[in-house]
Amino acid sequence: MKYSQFIIGFLIALARFLYKEDKDIVTTQYVHKSERVPYAFDGYKIVHVSDFHNARFGRLSKKLLEKIKEADGDVILITGDIIDRRTPNLKRSVNFINQVVKILPTYYVTGNHEAHYKRFARLEQIIDQSEMKNISEASARLYIGNEYIHLIGMEDLWFYGEEEDHLVTGRFESKLKERLEDKDDRLTLLMSHRPELINLYSKYPIDLVFSGHSHGGQIRLPFVKGLYAPHQGVLPKYTEGIHTKNGTSVVISRGLGNSRFPFRVFNHPEIVIVELKRDVHG
Ligand SMILES: [Fe+2]
């Protein structure tokens, strides 16, 4: 075999590998057992979707929508970066918004990409006109019959100011505090894009936080769980799974699309399912 043929063969194999790493969606399931789960919510399934970044998953996002349907949940929570600010494809995001809401009631909060997306006002308007409930600046309750749990929404940190502004986190925190004021002591879920704020979240009576942002660290190698995440840097701590601190568990989705770094390695796009289980001994 000629050297050039070998190189071409290698490049084709590499492209195929990277394509599969980027497009084959995996579903990860967790169970959250607690005595704080109301009777009516025993077995309630939350489908957590994050960081779509207007990525392509088959024609009209068909492969992604199928995966979400297969999850057979009760509610869908979308935790930001539904668009990519550097390579936006508004049409693809709009199609996803209008299709996903047909599956289950869907709640959404913004990510940092929305904060710096030029046509964010337009995107927000489209979401408002859809069935998707944008709770970036609100809190909601999820009901089954007369029983309910709290669902608090937070917009991304960047909506509170620029990165170098040292008051940003303070503003974010006082808004979170304000939103937690109307809640009682029932099970409380928070939707907030950034997992690295775990220390802040865990200061408050929040049971579960749904987050994304870190894209699984983009490249995952044995022993090195994730190589890089925005706002955490190299060898980030919070890239996937569930991290618990002070009674607050932060669920991190590895997300679906990519941003600046154009591919994923050993880090498939992920949909997370969290099933609530009532546990009297919890
Ligand atoms: Fe993202």
mmCIF file of C-alpha atoms and ligand atoms in Angstrom:
data_model
loop_
_atom_site.group_PDB
_atom_site.id
_atom_site.type_symbol
_atom_site.label_atom_id
_atom_site.label_comp_id
_atom_site.label_asym_id
_atom_site.label_seq_id
_atom_site.Cartn_x
_atom_site.Cartn_y
_atom_site.Cartn_z
ATOM 1 C CA MET A 1 0.000 0.000 0.000
ATOM 2 C CA LYS A 2 1.233 3.394 -0.866
ATOM 3 C CA TYR A 3 1.941 5.800 1.941
ATOM 4 C CA SER A 4 -0.686 8.261 0.647
ATOM 5 C CA GLN A 5 -3.327 5.500 0.553
ATOM 6 C CA PHE A 6 -2.529 4.658 4.157
ATOM 7 C CA ILE A 7 -2.927 8.284 5.187
ATOM 8 C CA ILE A 8 -6.256 8.586 3.346
ATOM 9 C CA GLY A 9 -7.518 5.360 4.952
ATOM 10 C CA PHE A 10 -6.477 6.594 8.367
ATOM 11 C CA LEU A 11 -8.170 9.956 7.881
ATOM 12 C CA ILE A 12 -11.413 8.321 6.745
ATOM 13 C CA ALA A 13 -11.402 6.028 9.795
ATOM 14 C CA LEU A 14 -10.677 8.975 12.066
ATOM 15 C CA ALA A 15 -13.475 11.069 10.552
ATOM 16 C CA ARG A 16 -15.912 8.167 10.957
ATOM 17 C CA PHE A 17 -14.853 7.672 14.575
ATOM 18 C CA LEU A 18 -15.218 11.365 15.427
ATOM 19 C CA TYR A 19 -18.586 11.533 13.695
ATOM 20 C CA LYS A 20 -19.918 8.630 15.753
ATOM 21 C CA GLU A 21 -18.478 10.095 18.964
ATOM 22 C CA ASP A 22 -20.382 13.270 18.177
ATOM 23 C CA LYS A 23 -23.714 11.900 17.025
ATOM 24 C CA ASP A 24 -24.502 8.703 18.939
ATOM 25 C CA ILE A 25 -26.578 9.854 21.875
ATOM 26 C CA VAL A 26 -26.462 7.875 25.117
ATOM 27 C CA THR A 27 -29.052 7.925 27.889
ATOM 28 C CA THR A 28 -27.875 7.917 31.508
ATOM 29 C CA GLN A 29 -30.306 7.070 34.291
ATOM 30 C CA TYR A 30 -30.145 8.060 37.931
ATOM 31 C CA VAL A 31 -32.513 7.542 40.823
ATOM 32 C CA HIS A 32 -32.998 10.245 43.432
ATOM 33 C CA LYS A 33 -34.306 8.561 46.582
ATOM 34 C CA SER A 34 -35.597 10.738 49.350
ATOM 35 C CA GLU A 35 -38.286 10.872 51.981
ATOM 36 C CA ARG A 36 -38.942 14.364 50.670
ATOM 37 C CA VAL A 37 -40.392 12.997 47.420
ATOM 38 C CA PRO A 38 -44.192 13.291 47.742
ATOM 39 C CA TYR A 39 -46.283 10.118 47.293
ATOM 40 C CA ALA A 40 -47.686 11.281 43.973
ATOM 41 C CA PHE A 41 -44.167 11.833 42.607
ATOM 42 C CA ASP A 42 -42.872 8.368 43.462
ATOM 43 C CA GLY A 43 -41.569 7.123 40.080
ATOM 44 C CA TYR A 44 -41.726 10.579 38.442
ATOM 45 C CA LYS A 45 -39.205 10.736 35.607
ATOM 46 C CA ILE A 46 -37.371 13.912 34.684
ATOM 47 C CA VAL A 47 -35.760 14.012 31.251
ATOM 48 C CA HIS A 48 -32.825 16.403 31.348
ATOM 49 C CA VAL A 49 -31.554 17.856 28.068
ATOM 50 C CA SER A 50 -28.736 20.401 27.880
ATOM 51 C CA ASP A 51 -26.377 22.247 25.545
ATOM 52 C CA PHE A 52 -28.068 21.503 22.218
ATOM 53 C CA HIS A 53 -25.901 24.173 20.506
ATOM 54 C CA ASN A 54 -28.056 23.816 17.385
ATOM 55 C CA ALA A 55 -26.209 20.554 16.635
ATOM 56 C CA ARG A 56 -27.457 18.283 13.888
ATOM 57 C CA PHE A 57 -28.912 14.935 14.956
ATOM 58 C CA GLY A 58 -30.417 13.569 11.760
ATOM 59 C CA ARG A 59 -32.908 15.460 9.623
ATOM 60 C CA LEU A 60 -34.960 17.882 11.748
ATOM 61 C CA SER A 61 -33.277 16.532 14.917
ATOM 62 C CA LYS A 62 -35.155 13.263 14.417
ATOM 63 C CA LYS A 63 -32.562 11.086 16.201
ATOM 64 C CA LEU A 64 -32.526 13.338 19.235
ATOM 65 C CA LEU A 65 -36.311 13.620 19.424
ATOM 66 C CA GLU A 66 -36.590 9.811 19.205
ATOM 67 C CA LYS A 67 -34.178 9.413 22.138
ATOM 68 C CA ILE A 68 -36.174 11.896 24.216
ATOM 69 C CA LYS A 69 -39.403 10.059 23.385
ATOM 70 C CA GLU A 70 -37.821 6.703 24.302
ATOM 71 C CA ALA A 71 -36.962 8.089 27.747
ATOM 72 C CA ASP A 72 -40.693 7.913 28.450
ATOM 73 C CA GLY A 73 -40.580 10.595 31.142
ATOM 74 C CA ASP A 74 -43.020 12.973 32.797
ATOM 75 C CA VAL A 75 -41.337 16.292 32.135
ATOM 76 C CA ILE A 76 -38.433 17.691 30.094
ATOM 77 C CA LEU A 77 -35.957 20.179 31.580
ATOM 78 C CA ILE A 78 -33.690 22.045 29.153
ATOM 79 C CA THR A 79 -30.771 23.764 30.863
ATOM 80 C CA GLY A 80 -29.408 26.297 28.394
ATOM 81 C CA ASP A 81 -27.240 26.727 25.309
ATOM 82 C CA ILE A 82 -30.079 25.791 22.988
ATOM 83 C CA ILE A 83 -28.223 27.925 20.425
ATOM 84 C CA ASP A 84 -24.512 28.322 19.700
ATOM 85 C CA ARG A 85 -23.500 31.983 19.736
ATOM 86 C CA ARG A 86 -20.507 31.585 17.404
ATOM 87 C CA THR A 87 -22.117 29.313 14.805
ATOM 88 C CA PRO A 88 -25.837 29.896 15.335
ATOM 89 C CA ASN A 89 -28.456 28.058 13.330
ATOM 90 C CA LEU A 90 -31.678 29.596 14.579
ATOM 91 C CA LYS A 91 -33.821 27.505 12.245
ATOM 92 C CA ARG A 92 -32.520 24.275 13.747
ATOM 93 C CA SER A 93 -33.063 25.506 17.309
ATOM 94 C CA VAL A 94 -36.587 26.681 16.477
ATOM 95 C CA ASN A 95 -37.451 23.336 14.930
ATOM 96 C CA PHE A 96 -36.147 21.557 18.025
ATOM 97 C CA ILE A 97 -38.189 23.851 20.318
ATOM 98 C CA ASN A 98 -41.390 23.294 18.360
ATOM 99 C CA GLN A 99 -40.907 19.516 18.189
ATOM 100 C CA VAL A 100 -39.715 18.750 21.722
ATOM 101 C CA VAL A 101 -42.755 20.425 23.307
ATOM 102 C CA LYS A 102 -45.009 17.919 21.526
ATOM 103 C CA ILE A 103 -43.431 15.108 23.558
ATOM 104 C CA LEU A 104 -43.931 16.333 27.143
ATOM 105 C CA PRO A 105 -44.344 19.550 29.137
ATOM 106 C CA THR A 106 -40.994 21.313 28.651
ATOM 107 C CA TYR A 107 -39.240 23.877 30.844
ATOM 108 C CA TYR A 108 -36.240 25.912 29.785
ATOM 109 C CA VAL A 109 -33.596 28.222 31.222
ATOM 110 C CA THR A 110 -30.878 30.116 29.353
ATOM 111 C CA GLY A 111 -27.178 29.271 29.122
ATOM 112 C CA ASN A 112 -24.177 31.526 28.583
ATOM 113 C CA HIS A 113 -24.490 31.220 24.799
ATOM 114 C CA GLU A 114 -27.923 32.839 24.863
ATOM 115 C CA ALA A 115 -26.434 35.696 26.927
ATOM 116 C CA HIS A 116 -24.103 36.629 24.069
ATOM 117 C CA TYR A 117 -26.218 35.592 21.096
ATOM 118 C CA LYS A 118 -26.903 38.544 18.796
ATOM 119 C CA ARG A 119 -30.495 37.571 18.022
ATOM 120 C CA PHE A 120 -31.418 36.480 21.542
ATOM 121 C CA ALA A 121 -34.473 38.780 21.623
ATOM 122 C CA ARG A 122 -35.837 36.951 18.573
ATOM 123 C CA LEU A 123 -35.100 33.527 20.076
ATOM 124 C CA GLU A 124 -36.801 34.526 23.315
ATOM 125 C CA GLN A 125 -39.850 35.712 21.405
ATOM 126 C CA ILE A 126 -40.054 32.404 19.535
ATOM 127 C CA ILE A 127 -39.838 30.490 22.824
ATOM 128 C CA ASP A 128 -42.565 32.709 24.327
ATOM 129 C CA GLN A 129 -44.832 31.906 21.381
ATOM 130 C CA SER A 130 -44.153 28.176 21.715
ATOM 131 C CA GLU A 131 -45.383 25.734 24.316
ATOM 132 C CA MET A 132 -41.959 25.786 25.982
ATOM 133 C CA LYS A 133 -42.045 27.377 29.412
ATOM 134 C CA ASN A 134 -39.153 29.749 29.827
ATOM 135 C CA ILE A 135 -38.518 29.961 33.571
ATOM 136 C CA SER A 136 -35.140 31.723 33.295
ATOM 137 C CA GLU A 137 -36.582 34.498 35.433
ATOM 138 C CA ALA A 138 -39.268 32.692 37.344
ATOM 139 C CA SER A 139 -40.190 29.789 39.495
ATOM 140 C CA ALA A 140 -42.817 27.184 38.835
ATOM 141 C CA ARG A 141 -44.497 24.272 40.506
ATOM 142 C CA LEU A 142 -44.946 20.814 39.070
ATOM 143 C CA TYR A 143 -48.288 19.335 40.029
ATOM 144 C CA ILE A 144 -49.736 15.846 40.160
ATOM 145 C CA GLY A 145 -53.280 16.201 41.418
ATOM 146 C CA ASN A 146 -53.056 18.374 44.509
ATOM 147 C CA GLU A 147 -49.451 17.497 45.278
ATOM 148 C CA TYR A 148 -46.586 19.580 43.971
ATOM 149 C CA ILE A 149 -42.853 20.125 43.991
ATOM 150 C CA HIS A 150 -40.971 23.375 43.311
ATOM 151 C CA LEU A 151 -39.108 24.073 40.087
ATOM 152 C CA ILE A 152 -36.966 27.202 40.327
ATOM 153 C CA GLY A 153 -35.356 28.714 37.240
ATOM 154 C CA MET A 154 -32.192 30.817 36.956
ATOM 155 C CA GLU A 155 -30.846 32.534 33.843
ATOM 156 C CA ASP A 156 -27.142 32.105 33.163
ATOM 157 C CA LEU A 157 -24.605 34.039 35.243
ATOM 158 C CA TRP A 158 -23.636 36.191 32.222
ATOM 159 C CA PHE A 159 -27.064 37.828 32.286
ATOM 160 C CA TYR A 160 -25.882 39.445 35.536
ATOM 161 C CA GLY A 161 -22.810 41.067 34.003
ATOM 162 C CA GLU A 162 -19.476 40.377 32.386
ATOM 163 C CA GLU A 163 -17.010 37.836 33.619
ATOM 164 C CA GLU A 164 -14.496 40.339 34.974
ATOM 165 C CA ASP A 165 -17.203 42.117 37.009
ATOM 166 C CA HIS A 166 -16.654 40.774 40.518
ATOM 167 C CA LEU A 167 -20.249 41.580 41.537
ATOM 168 C CA VAL A 168 -21.752 39.108 39.040
ATOM 169 C CA THR A 169 -21.938 36.133 41.391
ATOM 170 C CA GLY A 170 -23.359 38.313 44.177
ATOM 171 C CA ARG A 171 -26.173 39.550 41.919
ATOM 172 C CA PHE A 172 -26.900 36.028 40.774
ATOM 173 C CA GLU A 173 -27.031 34.803 44.350
ATOM 174 C CA SER A 174 -29.376 37.533 45.575
ATOM 175 C CA LYS A 175 -31.751 36.756 42.694
ATOM 176 C CA LEU A 176 -31.657 33.064 43.578
ATOM 177 C CA LYS A 177 -32.401 33.907 47.199
ATOM 178 C CA GLU A 178 -35.345 36.046 46.114
ATOM 179 C CA ARG A 179 -36.791 33.244 43.978
ATOM 180 C CA LEU A 180 -36.478 30.771 46.817
ATOM 181 C CA GLU A 181 -38.520 33.045 49.061
ATOM 182 C CA ASP A 182 -41.936 31.963 47.760
ATOM 183 C CA LYS A 183 -41.262 28.298 48.287
ATOM 184 C CA ASP A 184 -42.332 26.146 51.190
ATOM 185 C CA ASP A 185 -40.407 23.118 52.450
ATOM 186 C CA ARG A 186 -41.483 20.785 49.644
ATOM 187 C CA LEU A 187 -38.985 19.068 47.336
ATOM 188 C CA THR A 188 -37.179 21.771 45.366
ATOM 189 C CA LEU A 189 -35.528 21.485 41.972
ATOM 190 C CA LEU A 190 -33.388 24.201 40.429
ATOM 191 C CA MET A 191 -32.541 24.601 36.751
ATOM 192 C CA SER A 192 -29.256 26.479 36.357
ATOM 193 C CA HIS A 193 -26.714 26.143 33.544
ATOM 194 C CA ARG A 194 -23.446 26.059 35.517
ATOM 195 C CA PRO A 195 -22.415 23.127 37.697
ATOM 196 C CA GLU A 196 -19.301 24.822 39.103
ATOM 197 C CA LEU A 197 -21.538 27.024 41.287
ATOM 198 C CA ILE A 198 -22.203 23.995 43.521
ATOM 199 C CA ASN A 199 -20.884 25.815 46.619
ATOM 200 C CA LEU A 200 -23.364 28.615 46.055
ATOM 201 C CA TYR A 201 -26.350 26.304 45.379
ATOM 202 C CA SER A 202 -25.597 24.141 48.405
ATOM 203 C CA LYS A 203 -25.991 27.089 50.776
ATOM 204 C CA TYR A 204 -29.743 26.979 50.103
ATOM 205 C CA PRO A 205 -32.501 24.428 50.692
ATOM 206 C CA ILE A 206 -32.407 22.949 47.193
ATOM 207 C CA ASP A 207 -32.686 19.187 46.706
ATOM 208 C CA LEU A 208 -31.622 18.830 43.095
ATOM 209 C CA VAL A 209 -29.932 21.148 40.622
ATOM 210 C CA PHE A 210 -30.042 20.403 36.881
ATOM 211 C CA SER A 211 -27.016 21.797 35.010
ATOM 212 C CA GLY A 212 -24.857 21.350 31.905
ATOM 213 C CA HIS A 213 -22.243 23.749 30.498
ATOM 214 C CA SER A 214 -19.131 21.583 30.897
ATOM 215 C CA HIS A 215 -19.785 19.273 27.890
ATOM 216 C CA GLY A 216 -18.291 16.366 29.783
ATOM 217 C CA GLY A 217 -14.878 17.990 29.615
ATOM 218 C CA GLN A 218 -14.975 17.551 25.805
ATOM 219 C CA ILE A 219 -12.316 14.811 25.688
ATOM 220 C CA ARG A 220 -12.614 11.994 28.201
ATOM 221 C CA LEU A 221 -9.704 9.598 28.699
ATOM 222 C CA PRO A 222 -9.182 6.761 31.161
ATOM 223 C CA PHE A 223 -8.125 8.234 34.519
ATOM 224 C CA VAL A 224 -8.599 11.722 33.093
ATOM 225 C CA LYS A 225 -12.338 12.085 33.380
ATOM 226 C CA GLY A 226 -12.605 15.287 31.378
ATOM 227 C CA LEU A 227 -9.913 17.431 29.812
ATOM 228 C CA TYR A 228 -11.378 20.919 29.728
ATOM 229 C CA ALA A 229 -14.529 22.803 30.645
ATOM 230 C CA PRO A 230 -15.407 26.470 30.286
ATOM 231 C CA HIS A 231 -15.014 28.390 33.570
ATOM 232 C CA GLN A 232 -13.319 25.410 35.185
ATOM 233 C CA GLY A 233 -10.274 25.147 32.929
ATOM 234 C CA VAL A 234 -8.051 22.091 32.490
ATOM 235 C CA LEU A 235 -8.971 18.854 34.333
ATOM 236 C CA PRO A 236 -12.322 20.196 35.537
ATOM 237 C CA LYS A 237 -14.006 18.676 38.578
ATOM 238 C CA TYR A 238 -17.646 19.018 37.527
ATOM 239 C CA THR A 239 -18.183 17.435 34.124
ATOM 240 C CA GLU A 240 -20.826 14.736 34.560
ATOM 241 C CA GLY A 241 -22.734 12.631 37.063
ATOM 242 C CA ILE A 242 -24.230 13.790 40.333
ATOM 243 C CA HIS A 243 -22.246 15.738 42.921
ATOM 244 C CA THR A 244 -23.720 16.203 46.375
ATOM 245 C CA LYS A 245 -22.805 18.865 48.888
ATOM 246 C CA ASN A 246 -24.620 19.788 52.074
ATOM 247 C CA GLY A 247 -27.778 17.921 50.985
ATOM 248 C CA THR A 248 -27.895 19.537 47.529
ATOM 249 C CA SER A 249 -27.267 17.223 44.574
ATOM 250 C CA VAL A 250 -26.080 18.773 41.320
ATOM 251 C CA VAL A 251 -26.951 16.717 38.238
ATOM 252 C CA ILE A 252 -24.588 17.461 35.348
ATOM 253 C CA SER A 253 -25.506 16.580 31.796
ATOM 254 C CA ARG A 254 -22.599 16.136 29.383
ATOM 255 C CA GLY A 255 -24.856 17.896 26.887
ATOM 256 C CA LEU A 256 -25.457 17.306 23.208
ATOM 257 C CA GLY A 257 -23.566 19.710 20.959
ATOM 258 C CA ASN A 258 -20.195 21.403 20.886
ATOM 259 C CA SER A 259 -19.090 24.991 21.033
ATOM 260 C CA ARG A 260 -15.581 26.259 20.326
ATOM 261 C CA PHE A 261 -13.997 22.818 20.386
ATOM 262 C CA PRO A 262 -15.607 21.084 17.399
ATOM 263 C CA PHE A 263 -15.739 17.458 18.549
ATOM 264 C CA ARG A 264 -16.083 15.042 21.427
ATOM 265 C CA VAL A 265 -13.807 12.096 22.228
ATOM 266 C CA PHE A 266 -15.006 9.173 24.391
ATOM 267 C CA ASN A 267 -17.731 11.530 25.454
ATOM 268 C CA HIS A 268 -20.991 10.838 23.636
ATOM 269 C CA PRO A 269 -23.823 13.362 23.652
ATOM 270 C CA GLU A 270 -26.008 12.576 26.631
ATOM 271 C CA ILE A 271 -29.608 12.680 27.762
ATOM 272 C CA VAL A 272 -30.070 12.262 31.503
ATOM 273 C CA ILE A 273 -33.067 10.736 33.224
ATOM 274 C CA VAL A 274 -33.587 11.272 36.933
ATOM 275 C CA GLU A 275 -36.301 9.192 38.508
ATOM 276 C CA LEU A 276 -37.676 10.400 41.832
ATOM 277 C CA LYS A 277 -38.314 7.666 44.389
ATOM 278 C CA ARG A 278 -40.010 8.135 47.683
ATOM 279 C CA ASP A 279 -37.937 6.529 50.393
ATOM 280 C CA VAL A 280 -39.234 6.738 53.934
ATOM 281 C CA HIS A 281 -35.854 5.676 55.299
ATOM 282 C CA GLY A 282 -34.075 8.254 53.078
HETATM 283 FE FE FE B 1 -22.736 24.682 26.251
#
